[in-house]
PDB file of C-alpha atoms and ligand atoms in Angstrom:
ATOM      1  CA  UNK A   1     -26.079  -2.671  -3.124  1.00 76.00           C
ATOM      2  CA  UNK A   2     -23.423  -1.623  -5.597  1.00 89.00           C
ATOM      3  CA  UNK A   3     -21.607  -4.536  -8.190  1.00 91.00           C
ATOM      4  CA  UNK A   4     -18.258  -4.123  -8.221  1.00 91.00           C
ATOM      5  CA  UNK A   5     -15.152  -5.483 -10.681  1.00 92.00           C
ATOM      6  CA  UNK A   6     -11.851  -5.462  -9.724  1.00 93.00           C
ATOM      7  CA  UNK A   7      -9.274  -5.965 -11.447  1.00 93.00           C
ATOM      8  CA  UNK A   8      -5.240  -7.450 -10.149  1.00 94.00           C
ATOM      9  CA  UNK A   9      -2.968  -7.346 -12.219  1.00 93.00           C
ATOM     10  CA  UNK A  10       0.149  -9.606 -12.259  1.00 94.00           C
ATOM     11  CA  UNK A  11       2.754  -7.265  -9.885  1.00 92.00           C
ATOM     12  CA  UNK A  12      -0.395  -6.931  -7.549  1.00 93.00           C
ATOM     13  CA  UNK A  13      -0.534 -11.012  -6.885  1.00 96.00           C
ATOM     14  CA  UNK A  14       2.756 -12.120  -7.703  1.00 96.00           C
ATOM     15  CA  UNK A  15       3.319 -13.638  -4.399  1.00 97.00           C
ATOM     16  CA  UNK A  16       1.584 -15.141  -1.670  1.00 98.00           C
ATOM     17  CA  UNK A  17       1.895 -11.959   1.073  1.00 96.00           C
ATOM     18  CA  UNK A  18       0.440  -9.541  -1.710  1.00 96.00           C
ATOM     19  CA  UNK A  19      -2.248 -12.386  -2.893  1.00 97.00           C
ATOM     20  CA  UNK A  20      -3.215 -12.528   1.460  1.00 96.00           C
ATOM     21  CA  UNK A  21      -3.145  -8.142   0.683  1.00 95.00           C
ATOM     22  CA  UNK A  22      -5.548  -8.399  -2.217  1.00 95.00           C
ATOM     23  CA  UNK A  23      -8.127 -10.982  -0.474  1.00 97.00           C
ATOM     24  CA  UNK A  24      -8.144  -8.420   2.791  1.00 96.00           C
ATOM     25  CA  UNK A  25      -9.085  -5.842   0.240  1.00 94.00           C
ATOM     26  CA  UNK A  26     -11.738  -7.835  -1.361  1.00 95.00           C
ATOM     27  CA  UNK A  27     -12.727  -9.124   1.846  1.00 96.00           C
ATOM     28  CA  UNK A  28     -13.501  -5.425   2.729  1.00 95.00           C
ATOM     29  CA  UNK A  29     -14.981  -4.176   0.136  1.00 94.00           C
ATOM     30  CA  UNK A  30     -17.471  -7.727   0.161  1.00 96.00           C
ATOM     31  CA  UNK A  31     -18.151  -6.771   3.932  1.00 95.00           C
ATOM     32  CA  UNK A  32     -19.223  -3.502   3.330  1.00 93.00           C
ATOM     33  CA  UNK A  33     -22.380  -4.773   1.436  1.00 93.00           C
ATOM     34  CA  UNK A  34     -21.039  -4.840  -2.267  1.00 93.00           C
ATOM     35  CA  UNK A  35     -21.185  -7.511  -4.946  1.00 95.00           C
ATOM     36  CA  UNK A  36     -18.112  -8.170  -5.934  1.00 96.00           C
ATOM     37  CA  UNK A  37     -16.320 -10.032  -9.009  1.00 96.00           C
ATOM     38  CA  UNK A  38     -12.527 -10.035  -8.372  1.00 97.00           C
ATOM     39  CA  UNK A  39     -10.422 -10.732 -12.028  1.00 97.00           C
ATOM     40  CA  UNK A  40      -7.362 -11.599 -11.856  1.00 97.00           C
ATOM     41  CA  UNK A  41      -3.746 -12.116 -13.964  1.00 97.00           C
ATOM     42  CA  UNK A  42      -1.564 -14.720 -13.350  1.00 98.00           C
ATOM     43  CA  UNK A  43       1.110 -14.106 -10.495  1.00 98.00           C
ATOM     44  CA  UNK A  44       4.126 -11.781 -11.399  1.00 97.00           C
ATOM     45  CA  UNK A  45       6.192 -13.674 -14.411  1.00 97.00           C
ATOM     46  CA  UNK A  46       4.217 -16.530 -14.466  1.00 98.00           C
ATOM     47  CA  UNK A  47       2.846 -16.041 -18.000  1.00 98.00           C
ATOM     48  CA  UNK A  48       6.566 -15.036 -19.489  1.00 98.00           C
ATOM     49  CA  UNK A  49       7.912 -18.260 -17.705  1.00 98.00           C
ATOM     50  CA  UNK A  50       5.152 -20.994 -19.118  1.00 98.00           C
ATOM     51  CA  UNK A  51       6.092 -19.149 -22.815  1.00 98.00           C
ATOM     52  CA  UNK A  52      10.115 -19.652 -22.029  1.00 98.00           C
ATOM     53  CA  UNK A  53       8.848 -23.666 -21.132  1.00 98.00           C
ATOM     54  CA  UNK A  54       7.141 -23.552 -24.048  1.00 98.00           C
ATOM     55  CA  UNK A  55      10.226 -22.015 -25.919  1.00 98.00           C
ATOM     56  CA  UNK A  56      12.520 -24.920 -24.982  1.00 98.00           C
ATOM     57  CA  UNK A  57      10.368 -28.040 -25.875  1.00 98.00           C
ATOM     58  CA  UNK A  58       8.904 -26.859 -28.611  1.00 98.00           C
ATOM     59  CA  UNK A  59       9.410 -24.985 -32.530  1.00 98.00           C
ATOM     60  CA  UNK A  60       6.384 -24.669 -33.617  1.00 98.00           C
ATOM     61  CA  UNK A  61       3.912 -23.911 -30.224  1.00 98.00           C
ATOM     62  CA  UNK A  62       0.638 -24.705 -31.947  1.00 98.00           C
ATOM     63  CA  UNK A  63      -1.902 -22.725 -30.992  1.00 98.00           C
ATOM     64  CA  UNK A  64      -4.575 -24.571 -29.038  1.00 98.00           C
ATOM     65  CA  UNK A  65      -1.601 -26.463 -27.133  1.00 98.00           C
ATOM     66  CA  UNK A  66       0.076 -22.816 -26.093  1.00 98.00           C
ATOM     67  CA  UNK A  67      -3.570 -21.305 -24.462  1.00 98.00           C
ATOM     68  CA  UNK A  68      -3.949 -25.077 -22.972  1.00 98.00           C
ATOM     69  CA  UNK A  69      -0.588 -23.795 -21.480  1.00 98.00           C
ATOM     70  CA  UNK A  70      -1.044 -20.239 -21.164  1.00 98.00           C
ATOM     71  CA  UNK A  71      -4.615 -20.390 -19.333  1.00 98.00           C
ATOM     72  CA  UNK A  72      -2.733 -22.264 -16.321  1.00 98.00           C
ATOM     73  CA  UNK A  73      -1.560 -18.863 -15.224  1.00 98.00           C
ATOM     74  CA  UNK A  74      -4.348 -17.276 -13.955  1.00 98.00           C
ATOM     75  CA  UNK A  75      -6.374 -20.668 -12.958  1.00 98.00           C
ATOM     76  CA  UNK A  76      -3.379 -20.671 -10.383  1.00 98.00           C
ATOM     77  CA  UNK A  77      -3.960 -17.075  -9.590  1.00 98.00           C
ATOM     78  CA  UNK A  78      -7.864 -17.635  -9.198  1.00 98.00           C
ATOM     79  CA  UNK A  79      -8.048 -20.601  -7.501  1.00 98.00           C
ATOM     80  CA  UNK A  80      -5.199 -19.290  -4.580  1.00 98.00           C
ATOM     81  CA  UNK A  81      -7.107 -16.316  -4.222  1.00 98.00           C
ATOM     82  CA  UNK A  82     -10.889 -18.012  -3.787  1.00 98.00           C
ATOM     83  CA  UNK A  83      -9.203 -19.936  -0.868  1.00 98.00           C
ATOM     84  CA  UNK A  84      -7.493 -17.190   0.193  1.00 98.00           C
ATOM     85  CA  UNK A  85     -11.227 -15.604   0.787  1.00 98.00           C
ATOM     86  CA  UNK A  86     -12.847 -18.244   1.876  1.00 98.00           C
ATOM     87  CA  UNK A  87     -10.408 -18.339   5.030  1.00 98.00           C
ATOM     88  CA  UNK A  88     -11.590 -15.035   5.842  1.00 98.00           C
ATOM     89  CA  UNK A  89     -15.116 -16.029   6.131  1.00 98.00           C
ATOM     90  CA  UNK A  90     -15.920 -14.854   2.875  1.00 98.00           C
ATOM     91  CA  UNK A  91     -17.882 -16.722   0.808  1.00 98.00           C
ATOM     92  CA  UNK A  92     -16.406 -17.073  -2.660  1.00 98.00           C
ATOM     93  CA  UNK A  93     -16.170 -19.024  -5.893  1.00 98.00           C
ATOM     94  CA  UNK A  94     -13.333 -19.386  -8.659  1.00 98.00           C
ATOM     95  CA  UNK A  95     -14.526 -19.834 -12.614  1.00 98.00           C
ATOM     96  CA  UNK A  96     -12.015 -19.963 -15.624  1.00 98.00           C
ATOM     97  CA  UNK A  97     -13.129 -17.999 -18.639  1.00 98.00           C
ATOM     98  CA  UNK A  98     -14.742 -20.980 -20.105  1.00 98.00           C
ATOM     99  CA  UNK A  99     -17.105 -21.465 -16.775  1.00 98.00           C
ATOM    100  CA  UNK A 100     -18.213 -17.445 -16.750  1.00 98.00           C
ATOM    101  CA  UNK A 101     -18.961 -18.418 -20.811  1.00 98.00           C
ATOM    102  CA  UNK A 102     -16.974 -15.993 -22.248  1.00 97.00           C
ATOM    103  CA  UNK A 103     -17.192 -16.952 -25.824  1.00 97.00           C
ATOM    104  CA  UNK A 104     -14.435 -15.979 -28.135  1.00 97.00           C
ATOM    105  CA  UNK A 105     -13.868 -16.559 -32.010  1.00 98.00           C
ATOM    106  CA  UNK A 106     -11.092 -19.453 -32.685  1.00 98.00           C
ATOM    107  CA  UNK A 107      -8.238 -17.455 -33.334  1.00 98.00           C
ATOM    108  CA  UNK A 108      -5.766 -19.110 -30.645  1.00 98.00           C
ATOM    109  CA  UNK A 109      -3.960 -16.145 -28.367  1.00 98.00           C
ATOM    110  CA  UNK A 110      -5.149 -13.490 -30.016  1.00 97.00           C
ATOM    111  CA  UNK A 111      -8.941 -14.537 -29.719  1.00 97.00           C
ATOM    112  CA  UNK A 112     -11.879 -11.517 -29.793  1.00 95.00           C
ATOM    113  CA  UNK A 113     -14.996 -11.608 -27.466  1.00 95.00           C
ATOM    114  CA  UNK A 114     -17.805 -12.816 -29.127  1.00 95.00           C
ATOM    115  CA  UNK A 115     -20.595 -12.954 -26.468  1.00 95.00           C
ATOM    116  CA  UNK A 116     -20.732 -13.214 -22.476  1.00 96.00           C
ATOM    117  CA  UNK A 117     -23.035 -15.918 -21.009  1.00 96.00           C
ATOM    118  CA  UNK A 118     -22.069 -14.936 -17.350  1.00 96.00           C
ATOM    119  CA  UNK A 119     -25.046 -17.312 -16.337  1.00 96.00           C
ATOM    120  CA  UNK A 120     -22.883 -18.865 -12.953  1.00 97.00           C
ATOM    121  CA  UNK A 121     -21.271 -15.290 -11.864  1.00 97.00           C
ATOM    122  CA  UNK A 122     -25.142 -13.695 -12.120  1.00 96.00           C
ATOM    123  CA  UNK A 123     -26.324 -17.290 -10.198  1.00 97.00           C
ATOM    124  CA  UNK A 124     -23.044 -17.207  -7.210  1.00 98.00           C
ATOM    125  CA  UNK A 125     -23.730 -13.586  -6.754  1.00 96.00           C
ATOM    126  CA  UNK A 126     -27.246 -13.886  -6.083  1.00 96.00           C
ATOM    127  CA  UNK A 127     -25.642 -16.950  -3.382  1.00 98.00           C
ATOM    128  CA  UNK A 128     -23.830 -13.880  -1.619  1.00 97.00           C
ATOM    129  CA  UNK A 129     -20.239 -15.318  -2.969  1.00 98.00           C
ATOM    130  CA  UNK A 130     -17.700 -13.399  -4.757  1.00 98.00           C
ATOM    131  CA  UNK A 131     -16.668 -14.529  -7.722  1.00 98.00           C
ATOM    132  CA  UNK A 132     -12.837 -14.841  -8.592  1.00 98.00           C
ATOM    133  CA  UNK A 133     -12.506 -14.976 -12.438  1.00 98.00           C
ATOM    134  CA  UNK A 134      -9.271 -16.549 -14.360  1.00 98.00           C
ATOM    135  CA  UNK A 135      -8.779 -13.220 -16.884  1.00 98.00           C
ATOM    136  CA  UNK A 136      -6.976 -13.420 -20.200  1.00 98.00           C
ATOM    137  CA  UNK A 137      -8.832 -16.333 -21.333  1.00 98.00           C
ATOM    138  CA  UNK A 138     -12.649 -17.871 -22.776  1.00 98.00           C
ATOM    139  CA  UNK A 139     -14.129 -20.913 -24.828  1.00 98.00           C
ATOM    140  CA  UNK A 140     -14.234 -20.157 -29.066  1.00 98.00           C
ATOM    141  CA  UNK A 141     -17.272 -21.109 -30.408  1.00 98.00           C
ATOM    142  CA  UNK A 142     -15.347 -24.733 -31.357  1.00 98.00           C
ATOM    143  CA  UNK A 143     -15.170 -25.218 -27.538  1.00 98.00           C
ATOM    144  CA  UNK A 144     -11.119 -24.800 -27.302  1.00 98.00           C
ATOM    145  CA  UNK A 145     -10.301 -23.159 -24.572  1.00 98.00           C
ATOM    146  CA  UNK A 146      -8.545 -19.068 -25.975  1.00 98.00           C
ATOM    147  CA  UNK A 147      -6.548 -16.360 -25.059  1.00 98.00           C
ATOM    148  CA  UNK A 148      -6.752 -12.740 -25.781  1.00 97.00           C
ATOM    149  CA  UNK A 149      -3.779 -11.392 -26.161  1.00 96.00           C
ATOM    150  CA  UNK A 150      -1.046 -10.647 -23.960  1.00 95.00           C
ATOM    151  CA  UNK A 151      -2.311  -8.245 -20.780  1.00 93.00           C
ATOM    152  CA  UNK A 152      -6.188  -9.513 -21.970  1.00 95.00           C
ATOM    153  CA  UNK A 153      -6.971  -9.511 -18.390  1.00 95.00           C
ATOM    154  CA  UNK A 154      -7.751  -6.464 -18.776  1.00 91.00           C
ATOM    155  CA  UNK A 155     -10.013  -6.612 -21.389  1.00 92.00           C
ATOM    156  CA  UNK A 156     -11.897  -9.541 -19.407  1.00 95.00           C
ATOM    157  CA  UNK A 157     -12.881  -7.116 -16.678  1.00 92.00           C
ATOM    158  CA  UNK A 158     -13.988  -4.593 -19.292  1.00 87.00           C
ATOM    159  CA  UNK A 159     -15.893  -7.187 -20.849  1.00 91.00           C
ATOM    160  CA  UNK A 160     -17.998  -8.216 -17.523  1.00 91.00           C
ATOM    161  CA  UNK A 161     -18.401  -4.600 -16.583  1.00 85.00           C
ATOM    162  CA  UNK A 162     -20.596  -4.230 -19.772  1.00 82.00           C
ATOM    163  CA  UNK A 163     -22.460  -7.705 -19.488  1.00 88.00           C
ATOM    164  CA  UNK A 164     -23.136  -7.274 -16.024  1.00 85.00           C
ATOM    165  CA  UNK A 165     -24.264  -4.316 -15.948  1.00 77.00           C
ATOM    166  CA  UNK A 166     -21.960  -3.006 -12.678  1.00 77.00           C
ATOM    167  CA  UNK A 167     -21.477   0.087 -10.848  1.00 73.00           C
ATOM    168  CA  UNK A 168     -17.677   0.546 -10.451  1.00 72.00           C
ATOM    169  CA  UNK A 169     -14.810  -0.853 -11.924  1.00 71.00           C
ATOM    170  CA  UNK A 170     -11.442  -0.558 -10.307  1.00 78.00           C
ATOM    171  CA  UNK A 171      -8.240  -1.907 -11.626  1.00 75.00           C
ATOM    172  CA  UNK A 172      -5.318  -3.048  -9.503  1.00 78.00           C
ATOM    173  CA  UNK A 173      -1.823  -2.029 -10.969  1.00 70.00           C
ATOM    174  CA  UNK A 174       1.752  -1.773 -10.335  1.00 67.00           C
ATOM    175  CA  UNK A 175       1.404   2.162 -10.958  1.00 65.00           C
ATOM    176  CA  UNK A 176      -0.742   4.837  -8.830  1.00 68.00           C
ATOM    177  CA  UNK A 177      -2.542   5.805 -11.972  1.00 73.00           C
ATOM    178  CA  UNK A 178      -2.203   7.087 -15.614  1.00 78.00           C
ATOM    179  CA  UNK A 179       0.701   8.777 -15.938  1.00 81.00           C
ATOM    180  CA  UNK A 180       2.283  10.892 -18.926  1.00 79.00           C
ATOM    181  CA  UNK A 181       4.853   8.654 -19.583  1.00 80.00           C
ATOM    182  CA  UNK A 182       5.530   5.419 -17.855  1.00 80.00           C
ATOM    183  CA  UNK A 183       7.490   6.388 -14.451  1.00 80.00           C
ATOM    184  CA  UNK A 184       9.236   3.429 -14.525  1.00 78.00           C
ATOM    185  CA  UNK A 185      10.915   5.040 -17.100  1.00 80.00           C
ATOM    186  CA  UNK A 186      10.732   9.048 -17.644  1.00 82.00           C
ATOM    187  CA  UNK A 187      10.906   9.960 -13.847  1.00 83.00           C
ATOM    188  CA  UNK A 188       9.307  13.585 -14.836  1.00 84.00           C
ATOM    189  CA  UNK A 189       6.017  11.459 -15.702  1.00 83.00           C
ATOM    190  CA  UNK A 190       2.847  13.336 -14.502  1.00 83.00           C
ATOM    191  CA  UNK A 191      -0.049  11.465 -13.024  1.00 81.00           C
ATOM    192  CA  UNK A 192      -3.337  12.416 -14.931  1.00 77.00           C
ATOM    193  CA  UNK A 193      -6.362  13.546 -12.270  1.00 74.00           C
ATOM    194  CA  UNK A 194      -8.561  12.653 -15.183  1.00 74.00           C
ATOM    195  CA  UNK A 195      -8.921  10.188 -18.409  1.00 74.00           C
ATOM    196  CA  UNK A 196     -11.128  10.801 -21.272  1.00 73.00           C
ATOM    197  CA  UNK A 197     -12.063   7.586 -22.793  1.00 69.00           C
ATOM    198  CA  UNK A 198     -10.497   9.236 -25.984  1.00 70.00           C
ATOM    199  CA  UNK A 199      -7.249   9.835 -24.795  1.00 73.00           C
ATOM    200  CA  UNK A 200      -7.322   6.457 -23.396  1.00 75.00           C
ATOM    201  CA  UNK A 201      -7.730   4.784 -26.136  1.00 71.00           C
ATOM    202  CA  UNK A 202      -4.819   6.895 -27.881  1.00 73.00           C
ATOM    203  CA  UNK A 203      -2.191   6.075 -25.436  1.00 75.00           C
ATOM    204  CA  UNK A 204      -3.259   2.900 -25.303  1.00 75.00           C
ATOM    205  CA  UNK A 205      -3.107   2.464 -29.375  1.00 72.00           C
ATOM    206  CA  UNK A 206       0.329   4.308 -29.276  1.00 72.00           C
ATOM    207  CA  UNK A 207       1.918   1.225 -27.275  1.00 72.00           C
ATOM    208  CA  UNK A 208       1.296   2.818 -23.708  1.00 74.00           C
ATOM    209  CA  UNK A 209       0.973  -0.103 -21.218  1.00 70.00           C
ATOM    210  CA  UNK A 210      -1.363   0.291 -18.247  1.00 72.00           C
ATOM    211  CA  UNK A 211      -4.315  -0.579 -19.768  1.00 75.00           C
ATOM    212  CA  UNK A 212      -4.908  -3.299 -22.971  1.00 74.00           C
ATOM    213  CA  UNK A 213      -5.626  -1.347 -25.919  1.00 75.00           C
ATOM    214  CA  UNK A 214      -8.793  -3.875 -26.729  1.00 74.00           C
ATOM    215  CA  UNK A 215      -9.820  -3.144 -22.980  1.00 74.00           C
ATOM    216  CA  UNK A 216     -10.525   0.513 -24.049  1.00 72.00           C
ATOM    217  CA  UNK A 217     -11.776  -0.134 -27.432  1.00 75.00           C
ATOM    218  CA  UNK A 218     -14.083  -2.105 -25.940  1.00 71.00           C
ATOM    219  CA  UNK A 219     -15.394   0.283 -23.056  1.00 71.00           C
ATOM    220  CA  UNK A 220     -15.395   3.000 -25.969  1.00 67.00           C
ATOM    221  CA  UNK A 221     -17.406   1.158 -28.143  1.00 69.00           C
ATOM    222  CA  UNK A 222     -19.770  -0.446 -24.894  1.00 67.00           C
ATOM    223  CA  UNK A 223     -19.983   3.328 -24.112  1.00 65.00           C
ATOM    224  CA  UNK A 224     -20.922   4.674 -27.395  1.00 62.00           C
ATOM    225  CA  UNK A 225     -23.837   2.590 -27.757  1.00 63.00           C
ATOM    226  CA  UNK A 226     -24.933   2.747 -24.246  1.00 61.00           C
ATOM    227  CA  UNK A 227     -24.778   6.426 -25.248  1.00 59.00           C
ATOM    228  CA  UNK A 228     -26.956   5.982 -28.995  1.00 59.00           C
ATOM    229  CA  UNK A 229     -29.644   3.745 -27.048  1.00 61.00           C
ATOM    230  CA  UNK A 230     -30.108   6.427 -24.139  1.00 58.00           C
ATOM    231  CA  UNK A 231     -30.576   9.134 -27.026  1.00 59.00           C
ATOM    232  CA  UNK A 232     -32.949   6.965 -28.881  1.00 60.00           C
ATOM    233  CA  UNK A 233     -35.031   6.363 -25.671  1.00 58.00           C
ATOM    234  CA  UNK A 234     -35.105  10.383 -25.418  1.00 58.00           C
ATOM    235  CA  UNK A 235     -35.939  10.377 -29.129  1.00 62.00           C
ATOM    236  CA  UNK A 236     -38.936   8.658 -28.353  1.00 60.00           C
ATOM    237  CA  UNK A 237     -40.112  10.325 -25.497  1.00 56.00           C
ATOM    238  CA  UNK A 238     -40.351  13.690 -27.132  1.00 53.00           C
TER     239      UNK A 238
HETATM  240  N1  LIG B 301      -1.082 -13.093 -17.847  1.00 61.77           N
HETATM  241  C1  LIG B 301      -1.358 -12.499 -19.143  1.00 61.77           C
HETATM  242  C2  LIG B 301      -0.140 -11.771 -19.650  1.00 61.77           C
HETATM  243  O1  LIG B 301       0.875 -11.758 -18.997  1.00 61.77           O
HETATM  244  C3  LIG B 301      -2.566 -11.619 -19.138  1.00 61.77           C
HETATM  245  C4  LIG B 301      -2.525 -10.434 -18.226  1.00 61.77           C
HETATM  246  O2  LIG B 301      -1.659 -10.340 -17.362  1.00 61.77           O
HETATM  247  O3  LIG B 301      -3.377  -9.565 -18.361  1.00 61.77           O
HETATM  248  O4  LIG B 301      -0.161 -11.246 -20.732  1.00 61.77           O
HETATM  249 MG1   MG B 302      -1.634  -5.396 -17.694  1.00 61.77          MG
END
C-alpha cells in the first residue's frame, strides 16, 4: 500500500463545486488502496481577504493576533473538505498544524519548521482514515499557534513527505505544470516534461510562483541527506 500527499492549493478549493471535485479525487485515490494525507490552502482569496479585515481594524497587526487570524483560512478549508469525505463513505479526519505537531520557531508569519511530531496522522492512518491537514500553519516551541509564510502550504506538504516517509507527492495547482514563464502571463510559456530539484529551487528563489521557495529548499536539503546517509550505508558495506 502506497502513502500518498496531496497537495490543493487555493484556486483548486476556492468554492464548494471544486472542494465536492477534490474530495471525489481523494475519495478515489483512498479507494484504490492508498494512504492518503490530503493538505490543503485556504479557499481562493480567503487568506488576502482576512489580511484586508485585518488592514481596516488595525495599524499595527501584532503578530500572534494576525496567525490567530490567518490560520482560520485553511481550518475552514480542512474541516469542509473532511466532511466533504466523510459523505462519500470515506473515512477521514481534519488536524490543524498544531494537532499533526508541526513545531515551528516563534517568529510569527514567517515561522521555520523545527520538528514534525505527526504522532495522530501516523495513529488515523493506521485507523484506515485520511487525514485532511490545515497547511500554512504549526505550534512554536512557546505553544502560539504560526504561520510560514505566504503560499507555506506548500512547504507543509513537503515537510510531511519527509517525516512520513511517503511514496508520492502530488500537488494540486491552478497551472498544468512547471512552465517557463508563468502562462498567465507570457502566453509563449513552455511546460517543462521534467524538473531537476536544482532548477527548482532557482526559479523558485528568482520569485517564480508555483511552488514556495522554502518548499524546495526543504525537499533539496531532505534529499541531500537522504542521499549522504544512503552513501554512508554503502560506505560501510564495502
Ligand atoms: N493561504 C496561504 C496564502 O495564501 C497559504 C497558501 O495558500 O499556501 O499564502
Ligand atoms: Mg501556492
Amino acid at each position: 500500500m502506497a502513502l500518498i500527499v496531496q497537495k490543493y492549493g487555493g484556486t483548486s478549493v476556492a468554492d464548494p463545486d471544486r472542494i465536492n471535485a477534490v474530495a471525489d479525487n481523494v475519495a478515489f485515490t483512498k479507494k484504490r488502496g492508498n494512504d492518503v494525507i490530503v493538505v490543503v490552502s485556504a479557499m481562493g482569496k480567503a487568506t488576502d481577504n482576512l489580511i484586508a479585515l485585518a488592514d481596516s481594524v488595525s495599524r499595527t497587526q501584532p503578530g500572534r493576533e494576525m496567525d490567530m487570524l490567518l490560520t482560520t483560512g485553511e481550518r475552514v478549508t480542512a474541516a469542509l473538505m473532511t466532511m466533504a469525505l466523510i459523505d462519500r463513505g470515506i473515512e477521514a479526519i481534519s488536524f490543524t498544524g498544531s494537532q499533526v505537531g508541526i513545531i515551528t520557531d516563534t517568529a510569527h508569519r514567517k515561522a521555520k519548521i523545527i520538528e514534525v511530531k505527526g504522532d495522530r496522522v501516523r495513529q488515523s492512518l493506521s485507523e484506515g482514515k485520511v487525514c485532511v491537514i490545515a497547511g500554512f500553519q504549526g505550534v512554536s516551541t512557546d505553544k502560539e499557534v504560526t504561520t510560514m509564510g505566504r503560499g507555506a502550504s506548500d512547504l507543509t506538504a513537503s515537510a510531511l513527505v519527509f517525516s512520513m516517509d511517503t511514496d508520492a507527492t502530488e500537488i494540486y495547482t491552478d497551472v498544468t505544470g512547471v512552465f517557463t514563464a508563468d502562462p498567465r502571463i507570457v502566453p509563449q510559456a513552455r511546460k517543462l516534461a521534467k524538473v531537476h530539484f536544482d532548477e527548482m529551487l532557482e526559479m523558485a528563489g528568482a520569485g517564480s510562483k508555483v511552488l514556495a521557495l522554502r518548499s524546495v529548499e526543504r525537499s533539496v536539503e531532505e534529499t541531500r541527506a537522504k542521499i549522504a546517509i544512503a552513501a554512508a550505508a554503502l560506505a560501510k558495506e564495502h
